[in-house]
Amino acid sequence: MSIKDSKNRNGEERLETESIEVFGARVHNLKNIDVSIPRNQLSVITGLSGSGKSSLAFDTIYAEGQRRYIETFSAYARQFLGGMERPDVDKITGLSPVISIEQKTTNKNPRSTVGTITELYDFLRLLYARAGIAYSYETGEEMVKYTDEQIIDLIHEKFSDKRILILAPIVKGRKGHYKELFEQIRSKGFLYARVDGEIVELYHGYKVDRYKNHDIEVLIDKLVVEEVGDKRLKESVQTAMKHGKGITMILDKDTDEVRFYSRLLMCPTTGISYNTPAPHSFSFNSPHGACPKCKGLGRVNAIDMDKIIPDANLSIREGGIVPLGKYKNSLIFWQLEAIGRKYHFVMDTPIKEIPDEALSIILDGSSETFKLENTPLGASSNYFLSFDGVIKYISNQESNVTSKKAKKWAEQFIITKVCESCNGNRLKRESLHFKIHDKNISDVSTMDLGLLSEWFQDLEQHLNEKQQIIAQEILKEIRSRLGFLIDVGLEYLSLNRSSVTLSGGESQRIRLATQIGSQLVNVLYILDEPSIGLHQRDNQRLIYSLQQLRDSGNSVIVVEHDKDMILSADYVVDMGPFAGKHGGEVVVAGTPADILKGDSLTAHYLNGDKKIIIPESRREGNGKTISLKGCTGNNLKNVNITLPLGKFICVTGVSGSGKSSLINGTLQPILSQHFYRSVADPLPYEKISGIKNIDKVVEVNQSPLGRTPRSNPATYTNLFGDIRKLYEKLPESQIRGYKAGRFSFNVKGGRCETCQGAGVRSIEMNFLPDVYVHCDECNGKRYNRETLEVRYKGKSIGDVLDMTINQSVEFFEHIPAIQMKLKVLQDVGLGYITLGQPSTTLSGGESQRVKLATELAKRDTGQTMYILDEPTTGLHFEDVRVLLEVLNRLVNKGNTVVVIEHNMDVIKVADHVIDIGVEGGRNGGEILFEGTPEDLLACKKSFTAQFLKDEMK
C-alpha cells in the first residue's frame, strides 16, 4: 500500500493512504479478490456483463462506505434506520465518504421534474418571489402597493380640494343576500354602504338579491381633502384598510372616479389584489401556488365522448352507449325509458336522433325526477327516481379504491388532457402574472436549458437597480448549475420536463450535474454506466465532467463498457475472465496502456483483434413497408418515415433529437392499440399505412426488472409456470393430488413455512444489521419435504431452481414449451445464471437480457415487429455481439427489428438507418437520413455519420 507522510497542525506525522485497498472480497461471484484503486483518480471498472463489476463497485466498496456512515449514528438512531449488512470482505482501507449515482428509472412521481431534482426550480421560485414584478390579470397593468403615508400623500396629490368618499371593499363579484353582513356593519357603527355603485342607507333587515353578483363597500368617511387635518384622513384610511383587508377605495363624489390603494399588491384600476409573494407561491407542489383545478399537475382526467358513443348510428338497445352495453331488463334502462317518454324517443332510436337535451341528461344526469313504468315492484306504480348520468357513474368507478377491476374498466373511457384553468402551467393565475424580463416562471421552465442559459447570461441588463441587488447571488447559483447540466449533454431538456419521461442515462447525468454543483471534496463517487443514452458526440463532454469531479479533489469510480471512457481513465480494472461463476476475478488492472497489452476479451476488442463484423451485403427485406406520416409529438416537426419490413432497422440521433417520441411515443402505441386494444394514446400524427403487413408487435423498453428477492429469471420469463405444470402432471403428483400451486414458493401449501419459501431466514440482531442464514428446516431448498419428494428425472423442483440455464437446456430437452424459453436465455448469453437466482443479484446487463429473452421467446410469426429501446444497456462488446446474433436470427426468419441505439457496433450492422437530428430539443425532430449505413456516411449534417466513419473502416 502506498503511504504519504504529511504533518498536521501540531507537527505530528499523519499517514494518508493514496489508494483504496480491498482485501478478500467475496460478494456474489467475487472470488476472494484483492484490488487496489488509486484515490483522486478517474478509475473505470470494466468486463463482461455479470463478471462482478457492480459486485465490486456497489455491493462491496459502496456498501461498506454506507455501513460505516450508518455506524456513526447512535444505537438508538440505528434501530430506526435499519442496519446495513456488512459486505462479505476481509478489509477495506482508504475509503472516503461514498456517494453512488446509479441508473434509476423508477421515479414515477408526476410531481417530480428536472427543475425539482436539480433544485434549479427552488432558486427560480426564490428569484420570482423576491425580484418578480406583478401585473394585473384583468388589465395587464403593473400592480402597486403603498405604505399608509404614501397613500395619504397620493390622496392629497390626486384629490386636492375635492369631495371624496373613503370606502372599504368587503365583497367583490359574489352572490348572496348578505343580510347578516349588513347587520354586522351596522353593529360596528357604519350606517352607509356602496352597493353595486349606489350609496345606500343600511336599515335593520336590509338585504340584496341573493342570485345576482354584488360589489359591496362600507362607507368609512366623507370629506373634502384640504378641509380636514391629516389626523382624520389617516385614521379614516387606517379604518378602511382594517375593514377592507389591506385595500382602501377612494371615490370622487363629483366625477365618480374611483381609485384603489393597498398595502398589498393591487391593480390600481380594478382593485384586485395579490398576497405578498413567497417562494411557495410559485410551487406547484404547494396549495399556495398550485392551480386549484389540476392541483399542480397541469393535466386533468376527462371523459372521452368518442369512447362512450363511438357510433351515433346505433341505438341504446344495440349498445350505442358503450359503458351501458346492450339493453338489459335492469333499473338503469328503465330510467332511460322514462327519460325517453318525456323527451319522445325510444330504446331503438339511433343516438344521433335523440334530442340534445335528452342526451345531455343521459350523459350528465339531472336533478329532475322521472316516473318509472317498469319498477322493482313489478307492476306499474308511482315510483320516481332522479338520474345521475353515465359520466358520473364512470367517474365514481374511476375513483373506486376498493375494486381494481372497476377502476380499470372506468379508465378505458378516460383521457388525460391539458388543464383548461392553467393551460398546463400548473400554477395559480396570480402566480403566472409575476414577470421578470417579460417572462413568467412557467415560460422560463418551458425553455430548454441551452436557451435558458442564454436568457440568464444577459438578464441583468433588463433588471432595475433594486432587482439587480436582490438577484445577484441567486443568478450566480442558477448560472453555475445550468452550466453543469449543459456540460453533461442535457441542454435539450427543460425544467418542466417530468422525471417520469427521463431515460436511465438522463436521470443519472442530472444527478451527476447536481453533485458537481454541490462542489464537495474528498468524496468517492461511484457511477453506473453514465454514458447510457448518450450519443458519441456528447461522450467527451461527459468525460470532461467526470474529470472536473476528479480535479476538484474527489475519487471517481465508473462501471462502464464505453471505449472512449475506458481509454480516458487514469486507471482501469478489468473483471472476468467470463461471466457469473466463471468470472469474479481481476484479469488485468493498471493504466489503459497496461490493459491494451493484456490478454482479456476487453483488450482484444479495444485493440481491434476482435470486432463485430460488418455484413457483406444488406438485406433487401420483403418489399412491404409501414408508413407513418405527419408526426408532431413533442419536438417532432411534422415528420414522415417509411419502415421497410423484413429488415434490421436502427433509429439513431443525438440525445433528445426525437427518437423515443417517434418510435416509443407514436409508432408503438399505434400498433399496440391496433393489435391489443392498448389504453395508451399515441402522440399526434396524421395517418399510418401498411399495418396489415405485420400481425404482432413486441416491445422491450427500459423499465427495470422486479427488484424483489422472490423474483428470479424463471418467474420473470414465465418459465416457472410451465415447470410447475410439468411437475403437476407427474404420476406422484397425481396420486397425492398436488396442483401447480403446490410447487410455488410464494403461497402456502408446498413451500417451507419456516422461511416462507425464501430459502433463508433473517435473524434480528436489534442494534446490528439482520443476519441471513440458510433455513435449517429446508436447507435453502424453499419447499417442504413432501413437495421435494416429487421428482422428474430424479430432480425435485428445488433442484431445478438451482440449475444453471445451460444445465436446464439439456435437462428439459424433450419439453418444447420449456426448452424454447430456456434456449433464448442461453442464446442471449445467460447460460451461466441459475433459474432461481434472485433478481436483486442480477447485474444491469443481465436484467436487460432477461427482459429481452422474455420478449424474444414469444412465438414469432415471421411477420412480427420487435421494438427495442437501447438493448445494449449494460452490455460488454462481447455481449453485444451475442445479442446481435439473436436479433439477426429473428430478422432472417422474416421479422422486422426496430432498435433505438447509440452504439456504433449496432448501427454498422443494421440494414436500414433512420437518423434524426440535427441537435436535441427544439433544434431536433427532423429526419436527416433514411437508408443503409454506407449511404449515411455521405450525410454532412449527421453527427452519427461522423463517428460511424471510423467504425466502418
PDB file of C-alpha atoms in Angstrom, residues 642-861:
ATOM      1  CA  THR A 642     -41.145   4.613 -44.038  1.00  0.00           C
ATOM      2  CA  LEU A 643     -40.082   1.407 -42.298  1.00  0.00           C
ATOM      3  CA  PRO A 644     -39.050  -1.324 -44.784  1.00  0.00           C
ATOM      4  CA  LEU A 645     -40.203  -4.654 -43.314  1.00  0.00           C
ATOM      5  CA  GLY A 646     -38.091  -7.803 -43.010  1.00  0.00           C
ATOM      6  CA  LYS A 647     -35.025  -5.715 -42.130  1.00  0.00           C
ATOM      7  CA  PHE A 648     -32.895  -4.793 -39.119  1.00  0.00           C
ATOM      8  CA  ILE A 649     -33.717  -1.077 -38.687  1.00  0.00           C
ATOM      9  CA  CYS A 650     -31.712   1.252 -36.442  1.00  0.00           C
ATOM     10  CA  VAL A 651     -33.073   4.638 -35.318  1.00  0.00           C
ATOM     11  CA  THR A 652     -30.209   6.971 -34.363  1.00  0.00           C
ATOM     12  CA  GLY A 653     -29.579  10.593 -33.463  1.00  0.00           C
ATOM     13  CA  VAL A 654     -28.174  12.710 -30.654  1.00  0.00           C
ATOM     14  CA  SER A 655     -29.852  12.627 -27.221  1.00  0.00           C
ATOM     15  CA  GLY A 656     -33.178  14.465 -27.285  1.00  0.00           C
ATOM     16  CA  SER A 657     -33.481  14.517 -31.079  1.00  0.00           C
ATOM     17  CA  GLY A 658     -36.891  12.775 -31.027  1.00  0.00           C
ATOM     18  CA  LYS A 659     -36.090   9.057 -31.437  1.00  0.00           C
ATOM     19  CA  SER A 660     -38.218   7.933 -28.477  1.00  0.00           C
ATOM     20  CA  SER A 661     -41.031  10.366 -29.369  1.00  0.00           C
ATOM     21  CA  LEU A 662     -41.194   8.874 -32.870  1.00  0.00           C
ATOM     22  CA  ILE A 663     -40.860   5.161 -32.057  1.00  0.00           C
ATOM     23  CA  ASN A 664     -41.932   4.672 -28.407  1.00  0.00           C
ATOM     24  CA  GLY A 665     -44.329   7.610 -28.279  1.00  0.00           C
ATOM     25  CA  THR A 666     -46.011   7.370 -31.691  1.00  0.00           C
ATOM     26  CA  LEU A 667     -45.381   4.109 -33.604  1.00  0.00           C
ATOM     27  CA  GLN A 668     -45.513   1.626 -30.707  1.00  0.00           C
ATOM     28  CA  PRO A 669     -48.799   2.905 -29.131  1.00  0.00           C
ATOM     29  CA  ILE A 670     -50.482   2.933 -32.590  1.00  0.00           C
ATOM     30  CA  LEU A 671     -49.519  -0.716 -33.147  1.00  0.00           C
ATOM     31  CA  SER A 672     -50.422  -1.744 -29.563  1.00  0.00           C
ATOM     32  CA  GLN A 673     -53.856  -0.140 -29.876  1.00  0.00           C
ATOM     33  CA  HIS A 674     -54.386  -1.903 -33.196  1.00  0.00           C
ATOM     34  CA  PHE A 675     -53.312  -5.399 -32.082  1.00  0.00           C
ATOM     35  CA  TYR A 676     -54.021  -5.440 -28.332  1.00  0.00           C
ATOM     36  CA  ARG A 677     -56.581  -2.624 -27.718  1.00  0.00           C
ATOM     37  CA  SER A 678     -53.996  -0.866 -25.533  1.00  0.00           C
ATOM     38  CA  VAL A 679     -55.187   2.129 -23.480  1.00  0.00           C
ATOM     39  CA  ALA A 680     -52.077   4.327 -24.052  1.00  0.00           C
ATOM     40  CA  ASP A 681     -52.692   7.013 -26.677  1.00  0.00           C
ATOM     41  CA  PRO A 682     -50.018   7.801 -29.282  1.00  0.00           C
ATOM     42  CA  LEU A 683     -48.574  11.280 -29.765  1.00  0.00           C
ATOM     43  CA  PRO A 684     -50.246  13.315 -32.560  1.00  0.00           C
ATOM     44  CA  TYR A 685     -49.862  12.003 -36.127  1.00  0.00           C
ATOM     45  CA  GLU A 686     -51.810  12.252 -39.394  1.00  0.00           C
ATOM     46  CA  LYS A 687     -52.001   8.717 -40.729  1.00  0.00           C
ATOM     47  CA  ILE A 688     -50.344   5.304 -40.812  1.00  0.00           C
ATOM     48  CA  SER A 689     -50.485   2.779 -43.624  1.00  0.00           C
ATOM     49  CA  GLY A 690     -49.227  -0.796 -44.011  1.00  0.00           C
ATOM     50  CA  ILE A 691     -50.235  -2.149 -40.554  1.00  0.00           C
ATOM     51  CA  LYS A 692     -51.741  -5.145 -42.352  1.00  0.00           C
ATOM     52  CA  ASN A 693     -48.199  -6.170 -43.363  1.00  0.00           C
ATOM     53  CA  ILE A 694     -47.400  -7.237 -39.776  1.00  0.00           C
ATOM     54  CA  ASP A 695     -49.535  -9.234 -37.349  1.00  0.00           C
ATOM     55  CA  LYS A 696     -47.882  -8.647 -33.968  1.00  0.00           C
ATOM     56  CA  VAL A 697     -45.701  -6.136 -32.108  1.00  0.00           C
ATOM     57  CA  VAL A 698     -43.288  -6.915 -29.242  1.00  0.00           C
ATOM     58  CA  GLU A 699     -41.717  -4.106 -27.186  1.00  0.00           C
ATOM     59  CA  VAL A 700     -38.648  -4.188 -24.939  1.00  0.00           C
ATOM     60  CA  ASN A 701     -38.436  -0.888 -23.031  1.00  0.00           C
ATOM     61  CA  GLN A 702     -36.118   0.426 -20.310  1.00  0.00           C
ATOM     62  CA  SER A 703     -38.373  -0.237 -17.307  1.00  0.00           C
ATOM     63  CA  PRO A 704     -36.407  -2.131 -14.640  1.00  0.00           C
ATOM     64  CA  LEU A 705     -36.912  -5.780 -13.700  1.00  0.00           C
ATOM     65  CA  GLY A 706     -38.840  -6.523 -10.461  1.00  0.00           C
ATOM     66  CA  ARG A 707     -36.323  -5.909  -7.691  1.00  0.00           C
ATOM     67  CA  THR A 708     -37.547  -8.332  -5.033  1.00  0.00           C
ATOM     68  CA  PRO A 709     -35.663 -11.426  -3.791  1.00  0.00           C
ATOM     69  CA  ARG A 710     -38.710 -13.537  -4.755  1.00  0.00           C
ATOM     70  CA  SER A 711     -38.432 -12.525  -8.431  1.00  0.00           C
ATOM     71  CA  ASN A 712     -35.980 -14.587 -10.474  1.00  0.00           C
ATOM     72  CA  PRO A 713     -35.324 -15.402 -14.168  1.00  0.00           C
ATOM     73  CA  ALA A 714     -37.670 -18.413 -14.016  1.00  0.00           C
ATOM     74  CA  THR A 715     -40.617 -16.396 -12.636  1.00  0.00           C
ATOM     75  CA  TYR A 716     -39.990 -13.273 -14.766  1.00  0.00           C
ATOM     76  CA  THR A 717     -39.897 -15.179 -18.072  1.00  0.00           C
ATOM     77  CA  ASN A 718     -42.971 -17.200 -17.006  1.00  0.00           C
ATOM     78  CA  LEU A 719     -40.817 -20.305 -17.400  1.00  0.00           C
ATOM     79  CA  PHE A 720     -41.575 -21.337 -13.837  1.00  0.00           C
ATOM     80  CA  GLY A 721     -45.288 -21.612 -14.623  1.00  0.00           C
ATOM     81  CA  ASP A 722     -44.522 -24.209 -17.318  1.00  0.00           C
ATOM     82  CA  ILE A 723     -42.151 -26.112 -14.995  1.00  0.00           C
ATOM     83  CA  ARG A 724     -44.804 -26.206 -12.241  1.00  0.00           C
ATOM     84  CA  LYS A 725     -47.391 -27.510 -14.722  1.00  0.00           C
ATOM     85  CA  LEU A 726     -44.926 -30.257 -15.716  1.00  0.00           C
ATOM     86  CA  TYR A 727     -44.485 -31.275 -12.053  1.00  0.00           C
ATOM     87  CA  GLU A 728     -48.279 -31.196 -11.559  1.00  0.00           C
ATOM     88  CA  LYS A 729     -48.681 -33.828 -14.315  1.00  0.00           C
ATOM     89  CA  LEU A 730     -46.120 -36.267 -12.847  1.00  0.00           C
ATOM     90  CA  PRO A 731     -47.624 -39.568 -11.582  1.00  0.00           C
ATOM     91  CA  GLU A 732     -46.515 -38.879  -7.990  1.00  0.00           C
ATOM     92  CA  SER A 733     -48.309 -35.510  -8.004  1.00  0.00           C
ATOM     93  CA  GLN A 734     -51.451 -37.078  -9.475  1.00  0.00           C
ATOM     94  CA  ILE A 735     -51.509 -39.719  -6.702  1.00  0.00           C
ATOM     95  CA  ARG A 736     -51.043 -37.085  -3.993  1.00  0.00           C
ATOM     96  CA  GLY A 737     -53.472 -34.638  -5.632  1.00  0.00           C
ATOM     97  CA  TYR A 738     -50.882 -31.857  -5.960  1.00  0.00           C
ATOM     98  CA  LYS A 739     -51.797 -28.924  -8.241  1.00  0.00           C
ATOM     99  CA  ALA A 740     -49.385 -26.421  -9.833  1.00  0.00           C
ATOM    100  CA  GLY A 741     -49.815 -24.093  -6.817  1.00  0.00           C
ATOM    101  CA  ARG A 742     -48.193 -26.752  -4.618  1.00  0.00           C
ATOM    102  CA  PHE A 743     -44.884 -26.049  -6.419  1.00  0.00           C
ATOM    103  CA  SER A 744     -44.943 -22.269  -5.856  1.00  0.00           C
ATOM    104  CA  PHE A 745     -42.662 -20.887  -3.147  1.00  0.00           C
ATOM    105  CA  ASN A 746     -44.824 -17.753  -2.806  1.00  0.00           C
ATOM    106  CA  VAL A 747     -48.036 -19.346  -1.467  1.00  0.00           C
ATOM    107  CA  LYS A 748     -48.841 -21.652   1.424  1.00  0.00           C
ATOM    108  CA  GLY A 749     -49.090 -25.341   0.690  1.00  0.00           C
ATOM    109  CA  GLY A 750     -45.866 -26.601  -0.795  1.00  0.00           C
ATOM    110  CA  ARG A 751     -43.377 -24.032   0.484  1.00  0.00           C
ATOM    111  CA  CYS A 752     -41.342 -24.326   3.662  1.00  0.00           C
ATOM    112  CA  GLU A 753     -43.305 -22.309   6.226  1.00  0.00           C
ATOM    113  CA  THR A 754     -40.277 -21.734   8.469  1.00  0.00           C
ATOM    114  CA  CYS A 755     -38.642 -19.441   5.882  1.00  0.00           C
ATOM    115  CA  GLN A 756     -41.886 -18.832   3.900  1.00  0.00           C
ATOM    116  CA  GLY A 757     -40.279 -20.049   0.695  1.00  0.00           C
ATOM    117  CA  ALA A 758     -37.302 -17.646   0.846  1.00  0.00           C
ATOM    118  CA  GLY A 759     -34.682 -20.360   1.486  1.00  0.00           C
ATOM    119  CA  VAL A 760     -33.053 -18.096   4.088  1.00  0.00           C
ATOM    120  CA  ARG A 761     -34.158 -16.815   7.461  1.00  0.00           C
ATOM    121  CA  SER A 762     -33.389 -13.365   8.804  1.00  0.00           C
ATOM    122  CA  ILE A 763     -32.309 -13.222  12.443  1.00  0.00           C
ATOM    123  CA  GLU A 764     -32.929  -9.854  14.104  1.00  0.00           C
ATOM    124  CA  MET A 765     -29.870  -8.504  15.898  1.00  0.00           C
ATOM    125  CA  ASN A 766     -31.513  -5.370  17.408  1.00  0.00           C
ATOM    126  CA  PHE A 767     -28.796  -2.722  17.012  1.00  0.00           C
ATOM    127  CA  LEU A 768     -26.802  -4.678  14.433  1.00  0.00           C
ATOM    128  CA  PRO A 769     -27.949  -5.449  10.875  1.00  0.00           C
ATOM    129  CA  ASP A 770     -30.140  -8.530  10.421  1.00  0.00           C
ATOM    130  CA  VAL A 771     -28.177 -11.692   9.683  1.00  0.00           C
ATOM    131  CA  TYR A 772     -29.404 -14.038   6.953  1.00  0.00           C
ATOM    132  CA  VAL A 773     -28.808 -17.757   7.499  1.00  0.00           C
ATOM    133  CA  HIS A 774     -29.758 -20.842   5.484  1.00  0.00           C
ATOM    134  CA  CYS A 775     -33.117 -22.146   6.624  1.00  0.00           C
ATOM    135  CA  ASP A 776     -32.317 -25.273   8.697  1.00  0.00           C
ATOM    136  CA  GLU A 777     -35.775 -26.742   8.007  1.00  0.00           C
ATOM    137  CA  CYS A 778     -35.497 -26.930   4.188  1.00  0.00           C
ATOM    138  CA  ASN A 779     -31.716 -26.340   3.942  1.00  0.00           C
ATOM    139  CA  GLY A 780     -32.251 -23.466   1.475  1.00  0.00           C
ATOM    140  CA  LYS A 781     -34.467 -25.517  -0.878  1.00  0.00           C
ATOM    141  CA  ARG A 782     -37.563 -23.290  -0.246  1.00  0.00           C
ATOM    142  CA  TYR A 783     -40.042 -26.224  -0.156  1.00  0.00           C
ATOM    143  CA  ASN A 784     -41.278 -28.666   2.494  1.00  0.00           C
ATOM    144  CA  ARG A 785     -40.209 -32.333   2.495  1.00  0.00           C
ATOM    145  CA  GLU A 786     -43.430 -33.657   0.865  1.00  0.00           C
ATOM    146  CA  THR A 787     -43.111 -31.290  -2.137  1.00  0.00           C
ATOM    147  CA  LEU A 788     -39.437 -32.187  -2.638  1.00  0.00           C
ATOM    148  CA  GLU A 789     -40.356 -35.910  -2.808  1.00  0.00           C
ATOM    149  CA  VAL A 790     -41.945 -35.339  -6.261  1.00  0.00           C
ATOM    150  CA  ARG A 791     -39.153 -35.798  -8.769  1.00  0.00           C
ATOM    151  CA  TYR A 792     -38.696 -35.513 -12.522  1.00  0.00           C
ATOM    152  CA  LYS A 793     -35.666 -37.384 -13.888  1.00  0.00           C
ATOM    153  CA  GLY A 794     -34.502 -37.670 -10.276  1.00  0.00           C
ATOM    154  CA  LYS A 795     -34.625 -33.918  -9.618  1.00  0.00           C
ATOM    155  CA  SER A 796     -37.021 -32.124  -7.259  1.00  0.00           C
ATOM    156  CA  ILE A 797     -38.447 -28.664  -8.010  1.00  0.00           C
ATOM    157  CA  GLY A 798     -35.856 -27.217  -5.584  1.00  0.00           C
ATOM    158  CA  ASP A 799     -33.008 -28.865  -7.536  1.00  0.00           C
ATOM    159  CA  VAL A 800     -34.376 -27.366 -10.783  1.00  0.00           C
ATOM    160  CA  LEU A 801     -34.196 -23.828  -9.340  1.00  0.00           C
ATOM    161  CA  ASP A 802     -30.517 -24.422  -8.500  1.00  0.00           C
ATOM    162  CA  MET A 803     -29.673 -25.486 -12.088  1.00  0.00           C
ATOM    163  CA  THR A 804     -27.928 -23.117 -14.462  1.00  0.00           C
ATOM    164  CA  ILE A 805     -29.654 -22.255 -17.756  1.00  0.00           C
ATOM    165  CA  ASN A 806     -27.091 -24.412 -19.628  1.00  0.00           C
ATOM    166  CA  GLN A 807     -27.881 -27.466 -17.461  1.00  0.00           C
ATOM    167  CA  SER A 808     -31.641 -26.827 -17.780  1.00  0.00           C
ATOM    168  CA  VAL A 809     -31.478 -26.761 -21.602  1.00  0.00           C
ATOM    169  CA  GLU A 810     -30.228 -30.373 -21.584  1.00  0.00           C
ATOM    170  CA  PHE A 811     -32.491 -31.434 -18.708  1.00  0.00           C
ATOM    171  CA  PHE A 812     -35.721 -30.217 -20.381  1.00  0.00           C
ATOM    172  CA  GLU A 813     -34.743 -31.074 -23.974  1.00  0.00           C
ATOM    173  CA  HIS A 814     -37.920 -33.143 -24.526  1.00  0.00           C
ATOM    174  CA  ILE A 815     -40.353 -30.482 -23.239  1.00  0.00           C
ATOM    175  CA  PRO A 816     -40.692 -27.987 -26.165  1.00  0.00           C
ATOM    176  CA  ALA A 817     -42.566 -25.210 -24.267  1.00  0.00           C
ATOM    177  CA  ILE A 818     -39.855 -25.015 -21.581  1.00  0.00           C
ATOM    178  CA  GLN A 819     -36.970 -25.743 -23.958  1.00  0.00           C
ATOM    179  CA  MET A 820     -37.865 -22.794 -26.228  1.00  0.00           C
ATOM    180  CA  LYS A 821     -37.742 -20.188 -23.429  1.00  0.00           C
ATOM    181  CA  LEU A 822     -34.540 -21.664 -21.981  1.00  0.00           C
ATOM    182  CA  LYS A 823     -32.874 -21.669 -25.398  1.00  0.00           C
ATOM    183  CA  VAL A 824     -33.497 -17.916 -25.820  1.00  0.00           C
ATOM    184  CA  LEU A 825     -31.970 -17.225 -22.372  1.00  0.00           C
ATOM    185  CA  GLN A 826     -28.975 -19.304 -23.417  1.00  0.00           C
ATOM    186  CA  ASP A 827     -28.768 -17.551 -26.794  1.00  0.00           C
ATOM    187  CA  VAL A 828     -28.555 -14.079 -25.222  1.00  0.00           C
ATOM    188  CA  GLY A 829     -25.530 -15.289 -23.224  1.00  0.00           C
ATOM    189  CA  LEU A 830     -27.140 -16.054 -19.851  1.00  0.00           C
ATOM    190  CA  GLY A 831     -26.284 -19.778 -19.753  1.00  0.00           C
ATOM    191  CA  TYR A 832     -24.315 -19.326 -16.516  1.00  0.00           C
ATOM    192  CA  ILE A 833     -27.088 -17.908 -14.258  1.00  0.00           C
ATOM    193  CA  THR A 834     -29.314 -20.223 -12.219  1.00  0.00           C
ATOM    194  CA  LEU A 835     -33.071 -20.375 -12.716  1.00  0.00           C
ATOM    195  CA  GLY A 836     -33.734 -19.385  -9.101  1.00  0.00           C
ATOM    196  CA  GLN A 837     -31.162 -16.581  -8.834  1.00  0.00           C
ATOM    197  CA  PRO A 838     -32.894 -13.605  -7.106  1.00  0.00           C
ATOM    198  CA  SER A 839     -33.396 -10.609  -9.414  1.00  0.00           C
ATOM    199  CA  THR A 840     -31.711  -8.374  -6.830  1.00  0.00           C
ATOM    200  CA  THR A 841     -28.390 -10.128  -7.509  1.00  0.00           C
ATOM    201  CA  LEU A 842     -28.555  -9.757 -11.315  1.00  0.00           C
ATOM    202  CA  SER A 843     -26.366  -7.055 -12.871  1.00  0.00           C
ATOM    203  CA  GLY A 844     -27.865  -4.304 -15.067  1.00  0.00           C
ATOM    204  CA  GLY A 845     -26.796  -6.111 -18.258  1.00  0.00           C
ATOM    205  CA  GLU A 846     -28.175  -9.438 -17.040  1.00  0.00           C
ATOM    206  CA  SER A 847     -31.537  -7.870 -16.127  1.00  0.00           C
ATOM    207  CA  GLN A 848     -31.716  -6.246 -19.566  1.00  0.00           C
ATOM    208  CA  ARG A 849     -31.100  -9.608 -21.268  1.00  0.00           C
ATOM    209  CA  VAL A 850     -33.636 -11.470 -19.085  1.00  0.00           C
ATOM    210  CA  LYS A 851     -36.208  -8.896 -20.246  1.00  0.00           C
ATOM    211  CA  LEU A 852     -35.057  -9.301 -23.842  1.00  0.00           C
ATOM    212  CA  ALA A 853     -35.242 -13.076 -23.642  1.00  0.00           C
ATOM    213  CA  THR A 854     -38.784 -12.880 -22.173  1.00  0.00           C
ATOM    214  CA  GLU A 855     -39.990 -10.887 -25.182  1.00  0.00           C
ATOM    215  CA  LEU A 856     -37.906 -12.704 -27.800  1.00  0.00           C
ATOM    216  CA  ALA A 857     -39.244 -16.054 -26.572  1.00  0.00           C
ATOM    217  CA  LYS A 858     -42.747 -15.043 -27.651  1.00  0.00           C
ATOM    218  CA  ARG A 859     -43.566 -17.084 -30.696  1.00  0.00           C
ATOM    219  CA  ASP A 860     -42.657 -15.092 -33.785  1.00  0.00           C
ATOM    220  CA  THR A 861     -44.852 -15.335 -36.854  1.00  0.00           C
TER     221      THR A 861
END
